[in-house]
Amino acid sequence: MKPKANPKAYWRENIKYVLILLLIWFTVSYGAGILFKDELNSIKIGGFKLGFWFAQQGSMYVFVVLIFVYVKLMNNLDKKYGYDE
């Protein structure tokens, strides 16, 4: 087992990643689905208005992608600070 290096820095980076990813998710779900809905609805993809798509499905897809991004970032962070196994 590797010695633990600077747990405060580890958690500071972890919280930074979480806040950035939550900001992205909020922007996509609230911004694209509600605030910018009218502008996005002028664009159609596959016959559906883009604002409607973001409100119904897009934010969920983005959330799933963000989960995988978070896992990748945390694996790299664990290795960086010696918390990997």
Coordinates of C-alpha atoms in Angstrom, one line a residue:
M1 CA 0.0 0.0 0.0
K2 CA 1.3 3.4 -1.0
P3 CA 1.6 6.2 1.6
K4 CA -1.3 8.6 1.4
A5 CA -0.3 12.0 0.0
N6 CA -2.0 15.2 1.0
P7 CA -5.7 14.2 1.5
K8 CA -6.8 17.9 1.6
A9 CA -5.5 18.4 -2.0
Y10 CA -7.1 15.2 -3.1
W11 CA -10.5 16.3 -1.7
R12 CA -10.1 19.8 -3.1
E13 CA -9.6 18.4 -6.6
N14 CA -12.5 15.9 -6.1
I15 CA -14.9 18.7 -5.1
K16 CA -13.7 20.8 -8.1
Y17 CA -14.5 17.9 -10.5
V18 CA -17.9 17.4 -8.9
L19 CA -18.8 21.1 -9.1
I20 CA -17.7 21.4 -12.7
L21 CA -19.6 18.3 -13.8
L22 CA -22.7 19.5 -11.9
L23 CA -22.5 22.8 -13.6
I24 CA -22.4 21.1 -17.0
W25 CA -25.4 19.0 -16.1
F26 CA -27.3 22.0 -14.8
T27 CA -26.5 23.9 -17.9
V28 CA -27.7 21.1 -20.1
S29 CA -30.8 20.1 -18.2
Y30 CA -32.1 23.5 -17.1
G31 CA -30.5 25.7 -19.7
A32 CA -31.1 23.6 -22.8
G33 CA -34.4 22.1 -21.6
I34 CA -36.0 25.3 -20.3
L35 CA -34.1 28.6 -20.7
F36 CA -32.9 28.1 -24.3
K37 CA -35.8 25.9 -25.3
D38 CA -37.3 28.3 -27.8
E39 CA -34.0 29.0 -29.6
L40 CA -33.2 25.3 -29.7
N41 CA -36.6 24.3 -31.0
S42 CA -35.8 26.1 -34.2
I43 CA -33.4 23.2 -34.9
K44 CA -34.8 19.8 -35.7
I45 CA -32.9 16.5 -35.4
G46 CA -34.6 13.4 -36.6
G47 CA -37.9 15.2 -36.8
F48 CA -37.8 16.4 -33.2
K49 CA -37.2 19.9 -31.9
L50 CA -33.8 20.1 -30.2
G51 CA -35.2 21.9 -27.1
F52 CA -37.8 19.2 -26.6
W53 CA -35.2 16.5 -27.1
F54 CA -32.9 18.0 -24.4
A55 CA -35.9 18.3 -22.0
Q56 CA -37.0 14.7 -22.6
Q57 CA -33.8 12.7 -23.3
G58 CA -30.7 14.8 -23.8
S59 CA -30.1 15.8 -20.2
M60 CA -30.3 12.1 -19.2
Y61 CA -27.7 11.1 -21.9
V62 CA -25.4 13.9 -20.8
F63 CA -25.8 12.8 -17.2
V64 CA -24.8 9.2 -18.0
V65 CA -21.8 10.5 -20.0
L66 CA -20.8 12.7 -17.0
I67 CA -20.9 9.6 -14.8
F68 CA -18.3 7.9 -17.0
V69 CA -16.2 11.1 -17.1
Y70 CA -16.3 11.3 -13.3
V71 CA -15.2 7.7 -13.0
K72 CA -12.3 8.3 -15.4
L73 CA -11.3 11.5 -13.6
M74 CA -11.5 9.9 -10.1
N75 CA -9.4 6.9 -11.3
N76 CA -6.7 9.3 -12.5
L77 CA -7.0 11.3 -9.3
D78 CA -6.7 8.1 -7.1
K79 CA -3.5 7.2 -9.0
K80 CA -2.1 10.7 -8.7
Y81 CA -2.5 10.7 -4.9
G82 CA -1.8 7.0 -4.2
Y83 CA -5.3 5.9 -3.3
D84 CA -5.6 3.4 -6.1
E85 CA -5.4 -0.3 -5.4

